Structure formats: C-alpha cells, structure tokens
Short mmCIF file of C-alpha atoms in Angstrom, two decimals:
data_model
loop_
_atom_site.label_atom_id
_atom_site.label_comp_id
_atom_site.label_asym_id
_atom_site.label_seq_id
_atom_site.Cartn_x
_atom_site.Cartn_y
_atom_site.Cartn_z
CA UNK A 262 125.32 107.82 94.27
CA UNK A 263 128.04 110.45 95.87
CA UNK A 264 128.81 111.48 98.79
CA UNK A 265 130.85 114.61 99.71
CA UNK A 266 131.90 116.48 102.94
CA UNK A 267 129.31 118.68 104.84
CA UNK A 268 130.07 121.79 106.55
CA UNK A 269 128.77 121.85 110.26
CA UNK A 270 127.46 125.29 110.47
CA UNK A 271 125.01 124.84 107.28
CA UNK A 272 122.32 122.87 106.63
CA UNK A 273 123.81 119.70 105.31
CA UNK A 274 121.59 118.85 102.07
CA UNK A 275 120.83 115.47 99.93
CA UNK A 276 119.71 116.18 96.96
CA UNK A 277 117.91 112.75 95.41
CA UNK A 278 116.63 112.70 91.49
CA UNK A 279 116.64 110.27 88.99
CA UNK A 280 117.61 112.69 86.30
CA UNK A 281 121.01 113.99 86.22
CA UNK A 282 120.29 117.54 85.40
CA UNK A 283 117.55 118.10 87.56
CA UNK A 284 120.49 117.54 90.35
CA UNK A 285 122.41 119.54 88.91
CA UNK A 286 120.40 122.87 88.99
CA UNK A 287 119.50 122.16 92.56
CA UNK A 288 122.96 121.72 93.09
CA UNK A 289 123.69 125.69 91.56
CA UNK A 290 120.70 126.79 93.13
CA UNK A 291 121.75 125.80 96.41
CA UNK A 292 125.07 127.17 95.89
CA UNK A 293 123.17 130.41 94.59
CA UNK A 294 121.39 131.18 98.40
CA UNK A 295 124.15 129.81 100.43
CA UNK A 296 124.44 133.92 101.57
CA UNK A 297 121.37 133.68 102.37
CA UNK A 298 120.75 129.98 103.48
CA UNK A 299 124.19 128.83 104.87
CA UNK A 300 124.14 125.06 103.06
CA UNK A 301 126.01 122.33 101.78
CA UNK A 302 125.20 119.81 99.41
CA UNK A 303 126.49 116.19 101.34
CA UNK A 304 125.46 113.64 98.82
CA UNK A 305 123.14 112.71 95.87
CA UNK A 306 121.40 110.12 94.57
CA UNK A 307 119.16 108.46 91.93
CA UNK A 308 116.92 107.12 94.02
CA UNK A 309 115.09 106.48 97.45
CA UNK A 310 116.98 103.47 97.97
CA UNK A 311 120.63 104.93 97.45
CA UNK A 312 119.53 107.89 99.40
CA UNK A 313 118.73 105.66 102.36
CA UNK A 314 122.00 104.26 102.10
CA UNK A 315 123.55 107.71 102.26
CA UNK A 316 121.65 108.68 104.85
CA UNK A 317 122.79 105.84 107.17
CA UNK A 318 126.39 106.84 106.06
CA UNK A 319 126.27 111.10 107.09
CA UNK A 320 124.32 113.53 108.92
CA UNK A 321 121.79 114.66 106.77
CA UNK A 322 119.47 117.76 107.73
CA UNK A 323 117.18 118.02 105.04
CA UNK A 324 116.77 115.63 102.18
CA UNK A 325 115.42 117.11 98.60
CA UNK A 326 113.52 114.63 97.06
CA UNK A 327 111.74 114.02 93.83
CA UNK A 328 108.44 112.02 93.77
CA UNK A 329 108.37 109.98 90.35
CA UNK A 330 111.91 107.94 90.92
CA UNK A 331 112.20 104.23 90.22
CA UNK A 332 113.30 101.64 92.64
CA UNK A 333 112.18 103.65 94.78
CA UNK A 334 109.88 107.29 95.04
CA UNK A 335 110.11 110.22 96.99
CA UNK A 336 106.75 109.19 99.02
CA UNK A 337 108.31 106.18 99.97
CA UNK A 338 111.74 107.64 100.54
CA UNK A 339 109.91 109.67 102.90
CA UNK A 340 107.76 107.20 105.10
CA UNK A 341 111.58 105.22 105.94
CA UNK A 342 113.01 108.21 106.71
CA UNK A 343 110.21 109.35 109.37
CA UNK A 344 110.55 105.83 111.13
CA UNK A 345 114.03 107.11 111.87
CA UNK A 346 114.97 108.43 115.21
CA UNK A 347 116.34 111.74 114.08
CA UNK A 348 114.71 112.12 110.25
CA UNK A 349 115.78 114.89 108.29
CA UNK A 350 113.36 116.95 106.90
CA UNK A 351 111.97 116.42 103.38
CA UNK A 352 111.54 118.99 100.82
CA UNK A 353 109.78 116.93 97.96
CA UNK A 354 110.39 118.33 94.55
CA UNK A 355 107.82 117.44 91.76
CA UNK A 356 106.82 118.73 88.07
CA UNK A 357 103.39 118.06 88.69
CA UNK A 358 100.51 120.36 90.70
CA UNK A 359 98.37 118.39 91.67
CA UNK A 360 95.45 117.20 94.22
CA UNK A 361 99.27 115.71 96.00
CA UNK A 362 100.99 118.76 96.34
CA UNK A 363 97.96 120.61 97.96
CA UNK A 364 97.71 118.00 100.38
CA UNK A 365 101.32 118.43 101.52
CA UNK A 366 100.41 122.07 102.00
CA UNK A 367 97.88 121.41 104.43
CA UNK A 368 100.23 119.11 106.16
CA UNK A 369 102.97 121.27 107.11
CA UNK A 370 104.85 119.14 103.99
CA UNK A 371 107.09 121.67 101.71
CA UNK A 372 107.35 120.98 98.21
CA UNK A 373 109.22 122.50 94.83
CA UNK A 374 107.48 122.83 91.75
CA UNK A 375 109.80 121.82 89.03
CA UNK A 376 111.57 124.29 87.32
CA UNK A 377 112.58 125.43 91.17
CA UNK A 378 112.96 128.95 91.82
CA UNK A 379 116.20 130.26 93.81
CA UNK A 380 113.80 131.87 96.24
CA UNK A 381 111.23 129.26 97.08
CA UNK A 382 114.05 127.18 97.46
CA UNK A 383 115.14 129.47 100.06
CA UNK A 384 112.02 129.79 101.71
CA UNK A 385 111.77 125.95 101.97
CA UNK A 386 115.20 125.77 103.65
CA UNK A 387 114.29 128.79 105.81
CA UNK A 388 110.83 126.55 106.80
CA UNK A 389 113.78 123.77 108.34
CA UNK A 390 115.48 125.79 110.18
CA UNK A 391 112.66 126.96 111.87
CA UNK A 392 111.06 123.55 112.13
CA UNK A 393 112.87 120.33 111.27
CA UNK A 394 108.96 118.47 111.26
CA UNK A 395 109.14 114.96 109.62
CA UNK A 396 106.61 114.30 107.53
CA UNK A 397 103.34 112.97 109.18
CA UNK A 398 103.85 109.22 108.48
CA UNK A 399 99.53 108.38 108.00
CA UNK A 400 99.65 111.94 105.44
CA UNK A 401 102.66 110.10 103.34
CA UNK A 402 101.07 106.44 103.29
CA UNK A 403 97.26 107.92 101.98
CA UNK A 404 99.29 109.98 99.43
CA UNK A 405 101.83 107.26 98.10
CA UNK A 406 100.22 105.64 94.45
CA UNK A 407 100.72 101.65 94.99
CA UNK A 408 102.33 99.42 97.56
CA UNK A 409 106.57 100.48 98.57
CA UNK A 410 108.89 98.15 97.23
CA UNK A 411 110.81 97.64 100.47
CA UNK A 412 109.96 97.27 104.11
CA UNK A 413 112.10 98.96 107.05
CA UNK A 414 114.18 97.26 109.62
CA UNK A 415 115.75 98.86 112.50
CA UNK A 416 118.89 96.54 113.75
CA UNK A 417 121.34 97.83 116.08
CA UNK A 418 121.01 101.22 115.43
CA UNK A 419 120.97 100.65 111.47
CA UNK A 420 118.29 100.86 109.17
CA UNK A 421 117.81 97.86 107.04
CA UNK A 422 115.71 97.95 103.85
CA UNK A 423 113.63 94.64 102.95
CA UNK A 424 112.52 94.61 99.21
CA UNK A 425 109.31 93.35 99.59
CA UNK A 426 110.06 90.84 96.26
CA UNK A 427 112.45 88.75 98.65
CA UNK A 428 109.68 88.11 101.14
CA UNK A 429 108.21 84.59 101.51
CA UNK A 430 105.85 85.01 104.39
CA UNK A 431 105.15 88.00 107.24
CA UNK A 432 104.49 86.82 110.97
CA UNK A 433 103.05 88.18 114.04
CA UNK A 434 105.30 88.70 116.76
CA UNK A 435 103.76 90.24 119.92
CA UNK A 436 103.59 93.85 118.96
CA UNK A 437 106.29 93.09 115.89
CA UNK A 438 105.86 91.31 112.65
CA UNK A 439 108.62 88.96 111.59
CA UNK A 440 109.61 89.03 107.86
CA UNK A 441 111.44 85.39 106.28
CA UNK A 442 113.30 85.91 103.16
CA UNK A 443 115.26 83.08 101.66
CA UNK A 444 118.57 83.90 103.37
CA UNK A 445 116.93 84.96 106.78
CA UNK A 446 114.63 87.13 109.29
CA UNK A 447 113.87 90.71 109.90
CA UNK A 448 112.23 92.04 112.78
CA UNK A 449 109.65 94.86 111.53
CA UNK A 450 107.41 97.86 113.60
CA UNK A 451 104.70 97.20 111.59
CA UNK A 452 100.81 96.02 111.81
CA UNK A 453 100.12 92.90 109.71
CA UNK A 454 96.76 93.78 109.98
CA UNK A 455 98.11 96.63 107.82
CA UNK A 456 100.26 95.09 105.78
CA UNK A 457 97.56 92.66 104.60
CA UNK A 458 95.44 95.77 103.30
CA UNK A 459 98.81 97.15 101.22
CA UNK A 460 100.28 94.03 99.43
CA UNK A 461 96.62 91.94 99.14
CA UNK A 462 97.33 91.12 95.72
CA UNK A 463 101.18 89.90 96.57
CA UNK A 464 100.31 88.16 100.31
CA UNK A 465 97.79 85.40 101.00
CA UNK A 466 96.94 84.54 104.32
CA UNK A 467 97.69 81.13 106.12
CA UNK A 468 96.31 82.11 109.30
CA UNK A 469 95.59 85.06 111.68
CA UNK A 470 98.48 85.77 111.85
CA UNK A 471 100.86 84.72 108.99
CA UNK A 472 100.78 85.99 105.62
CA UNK A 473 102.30 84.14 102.68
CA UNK A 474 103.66 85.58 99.53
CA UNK A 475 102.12 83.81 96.29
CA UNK A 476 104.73 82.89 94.57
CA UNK A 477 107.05 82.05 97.44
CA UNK A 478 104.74 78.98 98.02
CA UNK A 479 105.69 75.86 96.54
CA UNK A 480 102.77 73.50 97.23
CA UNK A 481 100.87 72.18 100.79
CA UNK A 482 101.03 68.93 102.33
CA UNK A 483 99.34 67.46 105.24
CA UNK A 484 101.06 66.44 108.45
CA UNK A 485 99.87 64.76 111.69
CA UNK A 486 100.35 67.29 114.34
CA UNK A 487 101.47 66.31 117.88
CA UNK A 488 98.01 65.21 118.73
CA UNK A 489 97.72 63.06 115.67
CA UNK A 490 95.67 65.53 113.57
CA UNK A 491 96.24 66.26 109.92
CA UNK A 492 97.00 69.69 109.21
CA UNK A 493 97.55 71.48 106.00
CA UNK A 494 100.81 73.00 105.71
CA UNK A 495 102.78 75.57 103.27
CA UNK A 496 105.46 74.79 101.60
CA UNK A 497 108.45 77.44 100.45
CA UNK A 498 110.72 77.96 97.83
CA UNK A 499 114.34 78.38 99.14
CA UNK A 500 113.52 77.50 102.55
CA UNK A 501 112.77 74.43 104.64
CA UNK A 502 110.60 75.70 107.17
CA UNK A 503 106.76 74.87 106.69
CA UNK A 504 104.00 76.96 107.71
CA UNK A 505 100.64 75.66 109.03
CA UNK A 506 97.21 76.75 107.41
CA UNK A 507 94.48 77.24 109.31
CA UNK A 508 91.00 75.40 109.04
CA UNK A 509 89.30 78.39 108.57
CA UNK A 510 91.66 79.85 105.88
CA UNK A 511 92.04 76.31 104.07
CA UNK A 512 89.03 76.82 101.89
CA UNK A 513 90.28 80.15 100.70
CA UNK A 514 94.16 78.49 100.09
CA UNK A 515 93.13 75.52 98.63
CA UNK A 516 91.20 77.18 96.10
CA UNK A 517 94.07 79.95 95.33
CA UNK A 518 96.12 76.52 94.99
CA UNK A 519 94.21 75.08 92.69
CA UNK A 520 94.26 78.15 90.39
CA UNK A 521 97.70 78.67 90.75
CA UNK A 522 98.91 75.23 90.44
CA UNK A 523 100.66 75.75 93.48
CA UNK A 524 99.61 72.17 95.23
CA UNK A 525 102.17 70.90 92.42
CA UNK A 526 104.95 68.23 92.94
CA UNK A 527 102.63 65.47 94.09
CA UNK A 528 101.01 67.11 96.97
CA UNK A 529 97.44 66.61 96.67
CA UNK A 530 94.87 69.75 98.11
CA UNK A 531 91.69 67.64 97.60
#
C-alpha cells in the first residue's frame, strides 16, 4: 500500500490491483492522458481492504479497481465505498467479458477490459468528471459472487471495517444491527433480515432478532429467568455475555448442537 501527494486541480486517482504490473501500466497510462485528462495517481493498493484504508487517509475522486483481488474484491470494495458520504467513483477494471461487465453497462457502472487502452481509459475518466455517480449499491450486491468478508461501520466520521470471521453474534437494534466481536461492539446500517439471507451458512439464528455465528458458540445452558422459567441460552467463545434462544428457534439450535457438538463441556441440550 502507498500513498503519494495529489494535485488539486486533477482528478486525484487510486489505482487498486493485486498484481504489481497491472498497477503499473495504469500508472503510465494515466500519466499518458494527463493532457488530456488532468490526473494524479494518490495511492495504490493490493486490495479492497488497503484501499479503504487509503481512502479514509486522502481525498480520493475516482478509485480504479480490479474485481478478482483477495482479502478483499473490487465488488466489495465498491459496496463500502457507496455507504460513504462522499464516494468516489469506481472505474472497475477486469480481464474477463462477461454476463458482469454488461450489467455494469446498463447501470451507468464504467469498466476496463484488461489490457486497458489509453483512450477508454480516458473516456472513463471523462464519464467522472461529468458525473461522479456511485455505484448503485442493490446493482453491486446481485453482482458480487459469495458473501464480503467484512462488514462496514461508520464511527465518528470514520469508516470501520468488521471482518465478518471476528463476529460472534449480529443484533437488532431499532433500525441498526449491533455486531459483538471478542474485543467489542460495532454499530452497523444494515438489515439482519438481510444479513441472514448472505452469511446463512456462517450465522444461525437464536431468535428474531439475534443471529449467532457457528463456531463462535461454545455450548447452551439453561437458566431460570426472572420469572422462574428455564430458558435455553448461548454460550460464546471469548466472551462472557450469554444470549437467550428462543422457544421457537430451540428445535432448530438444539439439533444444529447436536451435530456440531456444540452443547459440549457438560451442558446437556436434551
């Protein structure tokens, strides 16, 4: 990941690729049409998740991203930067053309076919200018291949990235959804509704409106509740806090449990 110094009067560009070279011809193409396209190259990076982190760091106009990164891809890249207040605009850059690409077409969404040509590159800047659309957030989820690896949290006028591996359970908040990791909570815009439908095979729920992740959960145990009722209730790794489980989604838990071997260390889920 590097960062350099923009000039104000040109576009100020990030240029994010996993591959080294592939940077570096955007890099000399962008330097090729800066007659034509006034620009300047502010950062790169290897992946969505650096480029986020540059992007919280410098103005940013227009990001240039590819799609197949790991860590983190261009599609997801994209959806964080859209929840932004300001987003830059993102070119995506991809070596394959495909059923994808069309769609972006048809949504206003520029793209570069790898190897990028000096002038569609200039078109595509020319397109920002003009512009400056983020990409339609609904378009980017129905085109991104799997679940993202990390969750957004705005905080005091930062943007916070959650990697969705550190979760142990999601919680409804009025209109918010409240995410626990091990070390503490994040407050996130999203539906849990939603989120149930993106990570079913990583999230189980508890109740209507807690979801747990799998492996997070280190067994159940009933407890008398205030009015002297037994109630099921999760147990975490890392964490002390205990979550209750519903009657209606006990039958469903208890028989995950049982497969999992997650009622282990003495708790019984007869």
């Amino acid at each position: 990941m590097t960062l350099m110094t923009s000039v104000s009067s040109s576009l100020a560009v990030l240029v994010v690729d996993d591959e080294a070279p592939a940077r570096a011809r955007l890099r000399d193409l962008l330097a090729d049409i800066a007659a034509e396209v006034p620009n300047a190259v502010v950062g790169e990076a290897a992946n969505g998740v650096l480029a986020l982190k540059l992007v919280a760091e410098h103005a940013v106009d227009v990001v240039l991203a590819d799609i197949r990164m790991p860590d983190m891809d261009g599609i997801e890249l994209a959806r964080h930067l859209g929840g932004m207040t300001q987003p830059p605009a993102v070119i995506f850059v991809t070596a394959y053309e495909n059923h994808a690409v069309q769609a972006f077409e048809l949504n206003a969404i520029d793209y570069l076919v790898k190897p990028v040509r000096a002038q569609r590159l200039a078109t595509a800047l020319q397109k920002v200018r003009q512009q400056r659309l983020p990409p339609p957030l609904p378009v980017l989820a129905s085109l991104q291949e799997g679940a993202r690896t990390h969750l957004s949290c705005h905080e005091r006028g930062r943007l916070l990235l959650v990697p969705v591996a550190d979760i142990l359970y999601l919680k409804a908040d009025l209109k918010y959804v409240v995410a626990r990791t091990a070390s503490r909570e994040y407050l996130l815009d999203e539906s849990l509704t939603h989120l149930e439908q993106e990570f079913s095979a990583r999230f189980i729920r508890l109740h209507r409106s807690v979801l747990a992740a799998k492996l997070a959960i280190a067994g159940f145990e009933k407890c008398a509740t205030e009015e002297a009722e037994a109630q099921w209730q999760a147990l975490f790794h890392g964490i002390s806090e205990r979550v209750p489980v519903s009657r209606r989604q006990w039958p469903v838990v208890r028989s995950y449990a049982r497969q999992s071997g997650a009622g282990g260390q003495g708790r019984a889920i007869a």
